[in-house]
PDB file of N, CA and C in Angstrom:
ATOM      1  N   MET P   1       5.002  -0.637 -13.902  1.00  0.00           N
ATOM      2  CA  MET P   1       4.611  -1.741 -13.053  1.00  0.00           C
ATOM      3  C   MET P   1       4.794  -3.050 -13.875  1.00  0.00           C
ATOM      4  N   GLU P   2       5.295  -4.125 -13.497  1.00  0.00           N
ATOM      5  CA  GLU P   2       4.876  -5.331 -13.607  1.00  0.00           C
ATOM      6  C   GLU P   2       3.494  -5.967 -13.136  1.00  0.00           C
ATOM      7  N   ASN P   3       2.912  -6.311 -14.291  1.00  0.00           N
ATOM      8  CA  ASN P   3       1.672  -6.926 -13.504  1.00  0.00           C
ATOM      9  C   ASN P   3       1.943  -8.318 -12.961  1.00  0.00           C
ATOM     10  N   ARG P   4       1.672  -8.153 -11.620  1.00  0.00           N
ATOM     11  CA  ARG P   4       1.892  -9.682 -10.918  1.00  0.00           C
ATOM     12  C   ARG P   4       0.661 -10.145 -10.575  1.00  0.00           C
ATOM     13  N   ILE P   5      -0.505  -9.847 -10.975  1.00  0.00           N
ATOM     14  CA  ILE P   5      -1.901 -10.693 -10.831  1.00  0.00           C
ATOM     15  C   ILE P   5      -1.518 -12.304 -10.939  1.00  0.00           C
ATOM     16  N   ASN P   6      -2.471 -13.003 -10.332  1.00  0.00           N
ATOM     17  CA  ASN P   6      -2.414 -14.522 -10.429  1.00  0.00           C
ATOM     18  C   ASN P   6      -0.516 -14.817 -10.606  1.00  0.00           C
ATOM     19  N   LYS P   7       0.350 -14.170  -9.864  1.00  0.00           N
ATOM     20  CA  LYS P   7       1.551 -14.950  -9.588  1.00  0.00           C
ATOM     21  C   LYS P   7       1.732 -14.812  -8.068  1.00  0.00           C
ATOM     22  N   ILE P   8       2.684 -15.812  -8.175  1.00  0.00           N
ATOM     23  CA  ILE P   8       3.176 -16.101  -6.609  1.00  0.00           C
ATOM     24  C   ILE P   8       4.396 -15.318  -6.087  1.00  0.00           C
ATOM     25  N   MET P   9       3.984 -14.430  -4.879  1.00  0.00           N
ATOM     26  CA  MET P   9       5.402 -13.848  -4.504  1.00  0.00           C
ATOM     27  C   MET P   9       6.002 -14.590  -3.328  1.00  0.00           C
ATOM     28  N   HIS P  10       7.400 -14.681  -3.447  1.00  0.00           N
ATOM     29  CA  HIS P  10       8.000 -15.409  -2.064  1.00  0.00           C
ATOM     30  C   HIS P  10       8.536 -14.321  -1.618  1.00  0.00           C
ATOM     31  N   LEU P  11       8.287 -14.467  -0.106  1.00  0.00           N
ATOM     32  CA  LEU P  11       8.913 -13.218   0.684  1.00  0.00           C
ATOM     33  C   LEU P  11       9.853 -14.037   1.573  1.00  0.00           C
ATOM     34  N   LYS P  12      10.855 -13.209   2.059  1.00  0.00           N
ATOM     35  CA  LYS P  12      12.109 -13.265   2.699  1.00  0.00           C
ATOM     36  C   LYS P  12      11.999 -14.624   4.035  1.00  0.00           C
ATOM     37  N   ASN P  13      10.644 -14.657   4.418  1.00  0.00           N
ATOM     38  CA  ASN P  13      10.241 -15.248   5.973  1.00  0.00           C
ATOM     39  C   ASN P  13       9.559 -16.550   5.130  1.00  0.00           C
ATOM     40  N   GLY P  14       9.907 -16.973   3.915  1.00  0.00           N
ATOM     41  CA  GLY P  14       9.364 -18.231   3.383  1.00  0.00           C
ATOM     42  C   GLY P  14       8.136 -18.028   2.857  1.00  0.00           C
ATOM     43  N   ALA P  15       7.026 -17.146   3.722  1.00  0.00           N
ATOM     44  CA  ALA P  15       5.832 -17.323   2.999  1.00  0.00           C
ATOM     45  C   ALA P  15       5.551 -17.021   1.556  1.00  0.00           C
ATOM     46  N   LYS P  16       4.449 -17.560   1.036  1.00  0.00           N
ATOM     47  CA  LYS P  16       4.168 -17.321  -0.568  1.00  0.00           C
ATOM     48  C   LYS P  16       2.776 -17.074  -0.636  1.00  0.00           C
ATOM     49  N   TYR P  17       2.721 -15.822  -1.403  1.00  0.00           N
ATOM     50  CA  TYR P  17       1.466 -15.305  -1.276  1.00  0.00           C
ATOM     51  C   TYR P  17       0.842 -15.171  -3.081  1.00  0.00           C
ATOM     52  N   LEU P  18       0.014 -15.439  -3.584  1.00  0.00           N
ATOM     53  CA  LEU P  18      -0.942 -15.455  -4.707  1.00  0.00           C
ATOM     54  C   LEU P  18      -1.310 -14.080  -4.791  1.00  0.00           C
ATOM     55  N   ILE P  19      -0.997 -12.967  -5.614  1.00  0.00           N
ATOM     56  CA  ILE P  19      -1.277 -11.678  -5.664  1.00  0.00           C
ATOM     57  C   ILE P  19      -2.460 -11.409  -6.420  1.00  0.00           C
ATOM     58  N   LEU P  20      -3.710 -11.006  -5.909  1.00  0.00           N
ATOM     59  CA  LEU P  20      -4.952 -10.921  -6.317  1.00  0.00           C
ATOM     60  C   LEU P  20      -5.372  -9.704  -7.120  1.00  0.00           C
ATOM     61  N   ASN P  21      -4.659  -8.111  -6.870  1.00  0.00           N
ATOM     62  CA  ASN P  21      -4.670  -7.391  -7.160  1.00  0.00           C
ATOM     63  C   ASN P  21      -3.376  -6.590  -6.797  1.00  0.00           C
ATOM     64  N   GLN P  22      -3.333  -5.324  -7.515  1.00  0.00           N
ATOM     65  CA  GLN P  22      -2.243  -4.458  -6.991  1.00  0.00           C
ATOM     66  C   GLN P  22      -2.628  -3.061  -7.895  1.00  0.00           C
ATOM     67  N   ALA P  23      -1.926  -2.172  -6.743  1.00  0.00           N
ATOM     68  CA  ALA P  23      -2.341  -0.884  -7.439  1.00  0.00           C
ATOM     69  C   ALA P  23      -1.033  -0.242  -6.885  1.00  0.00           C
ATOM     70  N   ILE P  24      -0.769   1.232  -7.680  1.00  0.00           N
ATOM     71  CA  ILE P  24       0.112   1.868  -7.013  1.00  0.00           C
ATOM     72  C   ILE P  24      -0.305   3.267  -6.456  1.00  0.00           C
ATOM     73  N   TYR P  25       0.261   3.772  -5.143  1.00  0.00           N
ATOM     74  CA  TYR P  25      -0.192   4.679  -4.273  1.00  0.00           C
ATOM     75  C   TYR P  25       1.332   5.531  -3.722  1.00  0.00           C
ATOM     76  N   GLN P  26       1.356   6.712  -4.073  1.00  0.00           N
ATOM     77  CA  GLN P  26       2.271   7.513  -3.516  1.00  0.00           C
ATOM     78  C   GLN P  26       3.516   6.900  -3.886  1.00  0.00           C
ATOM     79  N   GLY P  27       3.936   6.398  -5.354  1.00  0.00           N
ATOM     80  CA  GLY P  27       5.194   5.964  -5.402  1.00  0.00           C
ATOM     81  C   GLY P  27       5.533   4.434  -5.141  1.00  0.00           C
ATOM     82  N   LYS P  28       4.640   3.894  -4.616  1.00  0.00           N
ATOM     83  CA  LYS P  28       4.578   2.498  -4.050  1.00  0.00           C
ATOM     84  C   LYS P  28       3.825   1.376  -4.549  1.00  0.00           C
ATOM     85  N   ASN P  29       4.181   0.292  -4.824  1.00  0.00           N
ATOM     86  CA  ASN P  29       3.615  -0.703  -5.412  1.00  0.00           C
ATOM     87  C   ASN P  29       2.923  -1.611  -4.096  1.00  0.00           C
ATOM     88  N   TYR P  30       1.797  -1.957  -4.274  1.00  0.00           N
ATOM     89  CA  TYR P  30       0.894  -2.327  -3.308  1.00  0.00           C
ATOM     90  C   TYR P  30       0.059  -3.797  -3.991  1.00  0.00           C
ATOM     91  N   TYR P  31      -0.118  -4.791  -3.502  1.00  0.00           N
ATOM     92  CA  TYR P  31      -0.243  -6.180  -3.683  1.00  0.00           C
ATOM     93  C   TYR P  31      -1.410  -6.368  -2.468  1.00  0.00           C
ATOM     94  N   PHE P  32      -2.946  -7.039  -2.931  1.00  0.00           N
ATOM     95  CA  PHE P  32      -3.521  -7.698  -2.143  1.00  0.00           C
ATOM     96  C   PHE P  32      -3.332  -9.282  -2.535  1.00  0.00           C
ATOM     97  N   ALA P  33      -2.747  -9.756  -1.537  1.00  0.00           N
ATOM     98  CA  ALA P  33      -2.444 -10.988  -1.915  1.00  0.00           C
ATOM     99  C   ALA P  33      -3.127 -12.096  -0.637  1.00  0.00           C
ATOM    100  N   VAL P  34      -3.478 -13.596  -1.157  1.00  0.00           N
ATOM    101  CA  VAL P  34      -3.870 -14.416  -0.013  1.00  0.00           C
ATOM    102  C   VAL P  34      -2.373 -15.308  -0.296  1.00  0.00           C
ATOM    103  N   ARG P  35      -2.215 -15.917   0.963  1.00  0.00           N
ATOM    104  CA  ARG P  35      -1.357 -16.772   1.213  1.00  0.00           C
ATOM    105  C   ARG P  35      -1.512 -18.421   0.500  1.00  0.00           C
ATOM    106  N   VAL P  36      -0.601 -19.042   0.011  1.00  0.00           N
ATOM    107  CA  VAL P  36      -0.468 -20.279  -0.098  1.00  0.00           C
ATOM    108  C   VAL P  36       0.253 -21.111   0.342  1.00  0.00           C
ATOM    109  N   SER P  37       0.018 -22.428   0.386  1.00  0.00           N
ATOM    110  CA  SER P  37       0.589 -23.468   0.855  1.00  0.00           C
ATOM    111  C   SER P  37       2.037 -23.672   0.274  1.00  0.00           C
ATOM    112  N   ASP P  38       3.381 -24.326   1.122  1.00  0.00           N
ATOM    113  CA  ASP P  38       4.526 -24.349   0.434  1.00  0.00           C
ATOM    114  C   ASP P  38       4.834 -25.320  -1.100  1.00  0.00           C
ATOM    115  N   ASP P  39       3.802 -25.902  -1.320  1.00  0.00           N
ATOM    116  CA  ASP P  39       3.602 -26.797  -2.484  1.00  0.00           C
ATOM    117  C   ASP P  39       3.176 -25.544  -3.374  1.00  0.00           C
ATOM    118  N   GLU P  40       2.549 -24.462  -2.973  1.00  0.00           N
ATOM    119  CA  GLU P  40       1.436 -23.469  -3.784  1.00  0.00           C
ATOM    120  C   GLU P  40       0.342 -24.439  -4.614  1.00  0.00           C
ATOM    121  N   GLU P  41      -0.043 -25.518  -3.996  1.00  0.00           N
ATOM    122  CA  GLU P  41      -1.450 -26.137  -4.271  1.00  0.00           C
ATOM    123  C   GLU P  41      -2.615 -25.362  -4.053  1.00  0.00           C
ATOM    124  N   ASP P  42      -2.205 -24.981  -2.282  1.00  0.00           N
ATOM    125  CA  ASP P  42      -3.485 -24.854  -1.613  1.00  0.00           C
ATOM    126  C   ASP P  42      -3.398 -23.240  -1.360  1.00  0.00           C
ATOM    127  N   ILE P  43      -4.250 -23.010  -0.940  1.00  0.00           N
ATOM    128  CA  ILE P  43      -5.047 -21.523  -0.903  1.00  0.00           C
ATOM    129  C   ILE P  43      -4.912 -21.406   0.962  1.00  0.00           C
ATOM    130  N   ILE P  44      -4.127 -20.830   1.733  1.00  0.00           N
ATOM    131  CA  ILE P  44      -4.683 -20.585   3.052  1.00  0.00           C
ATOM    132  C   ILE P  44      -5.248 -19.543   3.453  1.00  0.00           C
ATOM    133  N   ASP P  45      -6.152 -19.318   4.208  1.00  0.00           N
ATOM    134  CA  ASP P  45      -7.147 -18.250   4.764  1.00  0.00           C
ATOM    135  C   ASP P  45      -6.711 -17.562   5.342  1.00  0.00           C
ATOM    136  N   GLU P  46      -5.086 -16.561   4.579  1.00  0.00           N
ATOM    137  CA  GLU P  46      -4.803 -15.554   5.229  1.00  0.00           C
ATOM    138  C   GLU P  46      -4.275 -14.734   4.421  1.00  0.00           C
ATOM    139  N   TYR P  47      -5.264 -13.378   4.640  1.00  0.00           N
ATOM    140  CA  TYR P  47      -5.010 -12.306   3.310  1.00  0.00           C
ATOM    141  C   TYR P  47      -3.769 -10.986   4.205  1.00  0.00           C
ATOM    142  N   GLN P  48      -3.239 -10.370   3.266  1.00  0.00           N
ATOM    143  CA  GLN P  48      -2.302  -9.316   3.403  1.00  0.00           C
ATOM    144  C   GLN P  48      -2.453  -8.424   2.358  1.00  0.00           C
ATOM    145  N   MET P  49      -1.811  -7.247   2.613  1.00  0.00           N
ATOM    146  CA  MET P  49      -1.862  -6.432   1.830  1.00  0.00           C
ATOM    147  C   MET P  49      -0.217  -6.083   2.108  1.00  0.00           C
ATOM    148  N   LEU P  50       0.155  -6.061   0.899  1.00  0.00           N
ATOM    149  CA  LEU P  50       1.904  -6.213   0.916  1.00  0.00           C
ATOM    150  C   LEU P  50       2.438  -4.559   0.246  1.00  0.00           C
ATOM    151  N   CYS P  51       3.370  -4.358   0.659  1.00  0.00           N
ATOM    152  CA  CYS P  51       4.117  -3.004   0.114  1.00  0.00           C
ATOM    153  C   CYS P  51       5.491  -3.365  -0.526  1.00  0.00           C
ATOM    154  N   GLU P  52       5.510  -3.017  -1.819  1.00  0.00           N
ATOM    155  CA  GLU P  52       6.751  -3.276  -2.372  1.00  0.00           C
ATOM    156  C   GLU P  52       7.606  -1.798  -2.935  1.00  0.00           C
ATOM    157  N   GLU P  53       8.638  -1.710  -2.336  1.00  0.00           N
ATOM    158  CA  GLU P  53       9.621  -0.569  -2.435  1.00  0.00           C
ATOM    159  C   GLU P  53      11.024  -0.849  -2.665  1.00  0.00           C
ATOM    160  N   MET P  54      11.692   0.125  -3.273  1.00  0.00           N
ATOM    161  CA  MET P  54      12.831  -0.059  -3.549  1.00  0.00           C
ATOM    162  C   MET P  54      13.516   1.215  -2.557  1.00  0.00           C
ATOM    163  N   LYS P  55      14.567   0.387  -1.745  1.00  0.00           N
ATOM    164  CA  LYS P  55      15.776   1.038  -0.746  1.00  0.00           C
ATOM    165  C   LYS P  55      16.948   0.775  -1.079  1.00  0.00           C
ATOM    166  N   ASP P  56      17.835   2.071  -1.511  1.00  0.00           N
ATOM    167  CA  ASP P  56      19.209   1.436  -1.628  1.00  0.00           C
ATOM    168  C   ASP P  56      19.438   0.800  -2.912  1.00  0.00           C
ATOM    169  N   GLY P  57      18.656   0.392  -3.585  1.00  0.00           N
ATOM    170  CA  GLY P  57      18.760   0.025  -4.624  1.00  0.00           C
ATOM    171  C   GLY P  57      18.133  -1.714  -4.977  1.00  0.00           C
ATOM    172  N   LYS P  58      17.812  -1.713  -3.359  1.00  0.00           N
ATOM    173  CA  LYS P  58      17.313  -3.250  -3.283  1.00  0.00           C
ATOM    174  C   LYS P  58      15.723  -2.543  -3.009  1.00  0.00           C
ATOM    175  N   MET P  59      14.971  -4.630  -3.610  1.00  0.00           N
ATOM    176  CA  MET P  59      13.567  -4.301  -3.374  1.00  0.00           C
ATOM    177  C   MET P  59      13.290  -4.934  -2.058  1.00  0.00           C
ATOM    178  N   PHE P  60      12.193  -4.425  -1.528  1.00  0.00           N
ATOM    179  CA  PHE P  60      11.666  -4.660  -0.117  1.00  0.00           C
ATOM    180  C   PHE P  60      10.261  -5.149  -0.064  1.00  0.00           C
ATOM    181  N   VAL P  61       9.598  -5.880   0.530  1.00  0.00           N
ATOM    182  CA  VAL P  61       8.541  -6.108   0.665  1.00  0.00           C
ATOM    183  C   VAL P  61       7.970  -6.211   2.211  1.00  0.00           C
ATOM    184  N   SER P  62       7.081  -5.674   2.251  1.00  0.00           N
ATOM    185  CA  SER P  62       6.368  -5.793   3.824  1.00  0.00           C
ATOM    186  C   SER P  62       5.275  -5.877   3.766  1.00  0.00           C
ATOM    187  N   THR P  63       4.495  -6.246   4.946  1.00  0.00           N
ATOM    188  CA  THR P  63       3.052  -6.270   5.468  1.00  0.00           C
ATOM    189  C   THR P  63       2.531  -4.536   5.454  1.00  0.00           C
ATOM    190  N   VAL P  64       1.194  -4.391   4.944  1.00  0.00           N
ATOM    191  CA  VAL P  64       0.915  -2.990   5.297  1.00  0.00           C
ATOM    192  C   VAL P  64      -0.132  -3.076   6.676  1.00  0.00           C
ATOM    193  N   ASP P  65       0.201  -2.427   7.717  1.00  0.00           N
ATOM    194  CA  ASP P  65      -0.141  -2.484   9.270  1.00  0.00           C
ATOM    195  C   ASP P  65      -1.227  -1.361   9.355  1.00  0.00           C
ATOM    196  N   ASP P  66      -0.651   0.149   8.372  1.00  0.00           N
ATOM    197  CA  ASP P  66      -1.594   1.188   8.878  1.00  0.00           C
ATOM    198  C   ASP P  66      -2.952   1.414   8.525  1.00  0.00           C
ATOM    199  N   PRO P  67      -3.805   1.370   9.595  1.00  0.00           N
ATOM    200  CA  PRO P  67      -5.124   1.131   9.211  1.00  0.00           C
ATOM    201  C   PRO P  67      -5.689   2.018   8.091  1.00  0.00           C
ATOM    202  N   ASP P  68      -5.388   3.343   8.204  1.00  0.00           N
ATOM    203  CA  ASP P  68      -5.869   4.489   7.264  1.00  0.00           C
ATOM    204  C   ASP P  68      -5.158   3.863   6.013  1.00  0.00           C
ATOM    205  N   THR P  69      -4.204   3.490   5.720  1.00  0.00           N
ATOM    206  CA  THR P  69      -3.539   3.121   4.275  1.00  0.00           C
ATOM    207  C   THR P  69      -4.454   2.017   3.842  1.00  0.00           C
ATOM    208  N   LEU P  70      -4.624   0.987   4.711  1.00  0.00           N
ATOM    209  CA  LEU P  70      -5.434  -0.039   4.821  1.00  0.00           C
ATOM    210  C   LEU P  70      -6.504  -0.023   3.994  1.00  0.00           C
ATOM    211  N   LYS P  71      -7.389   1.000   4.768  1.00  0.00           N
ATOM    212  CA  LYS P  71      -9.055   1.443   4.200  1.00  0.00           C
ATOM    213  C   LYS P  71      -8.879   2.006   3.141  1.00  0.00           C
ATOM    214  N   LEU P  72      -7.703   2.798   2.537  1.00  0.00           N
ATOM    215  CA  LEU P  72      -7.581   3.841   1.333  1.00  0.00           C
ATOM    216  C   LEU P  72      -7.404   2.852   0.448  1.00  0.00           C
ATOM    217  N   LEU P  73      -6.610   2.252   0.496  1.00  0.00           N
ATOM    218  CA  LEU P  73      -6.166   0.526  -0.918  1.00  0.00           C
ATOM    219  C   LEU P  73      -7.447  -0.076  -0.923  1.00  0.00           C
ATOM    220  N   ALA P  74      -8.233  -0.475   0.114  1.00  0.00           N
ATOM    221  CA  ALA P  74      -9.266  -1.268  -0.397  1.00  0.00           C
ATOM    222  C   ALA P  74     -10.361  -0.675  -0.812  1.00  0.00           C
ATOM    223  N   GLU P  75     -10.700   0.429  -0.500  1.00  0.00           N
ATOM    224  CA  GLU P  75     -11.627   1.237  -1.453  1.00  0.00           C
ATOM    225  C   GLU P  75     -11.146   1.763  -2.526  1.00  0.00           C
ATOM    226  N   TYR P  76      -9.863   1.708  -3.008  1.00  0.00           N
ATOM    227  CA  TYR P  76      -9.299   2.094  -4.351  1.00  0.00           C
ATOM    228  C   TYR P  76      -9.356   0.844  -5.147  1.00  0.00           C
ATOM    229  N   LEU P  77      -8.915  -0.373  -4.705  1.00  0.00           N
ATOM    230  CA  LEU P  77      -9.312  -1.425  -5.393  1.00  0.00           C
ATOM    231  C   LEU P  77     -10.477  -2.260  -5.424  1.00  0.00           C
ATOM    232  N   GLU P  78     -11.580  -2.057  -4.788  1.00  0.00           N
ATOM    233  CA  GLU P  78     -13.080  -1.973  -4.573  1.00  0.00           C
ATOM    234  C   GLU P  78     -13.257  -1.531  -5.950  1.00  0.00           C
ATOM    235  N   ALA P  79     -13.054  -0.216  -6.024  1.00  0.00           N
ATOM    236  CA  ALA P  79     -13.480   0.730  -7.207  1.00  0.00           C
ATOM    237  C   ALA P  79     -13.005   0.144  -8.268  1.00  0.00           C
ATOM    238  N   ALA P  80     -11.764  -0.221  -8.425  1.00  0.00           N
ATOM    239  CA  ALA P  80     -11.104  -0.388  -9.752  1.00  0.00           C
ATOM    240  C   ALA P  80     -11.458  -1.855 -10.235  1.00  0.00           C
ATOM    241  N   ALA P  81     -11.937  -2.887  -9.596  1.00  0.00           N
ATOM    242  CA  ALA P  81     -12.728  -4.137  -9.929  1.00  0.00           C
ATOM    243  C   ALA P  81     -13.604  -4.002 -10.619  1.00  0.00           C
TER     244      ALA P  81
END
């Protein structure tokens, strides 16, 4: 897994997120991220857990909405910090 901490991830919807932490769980890459402005100069108070996975040879990124997965990842990332 490539280290993406402190890098900007550009999503298909145009949103940009600064990766604060990352983890691998059940073969998928997860990123705890904060949204940044379009010019990447300011942090917007919007945090997301993102999931990156390969499907049909293409990389997809989505937000994690499942409360159980969010809780598990938050506990793991807190323990790793």
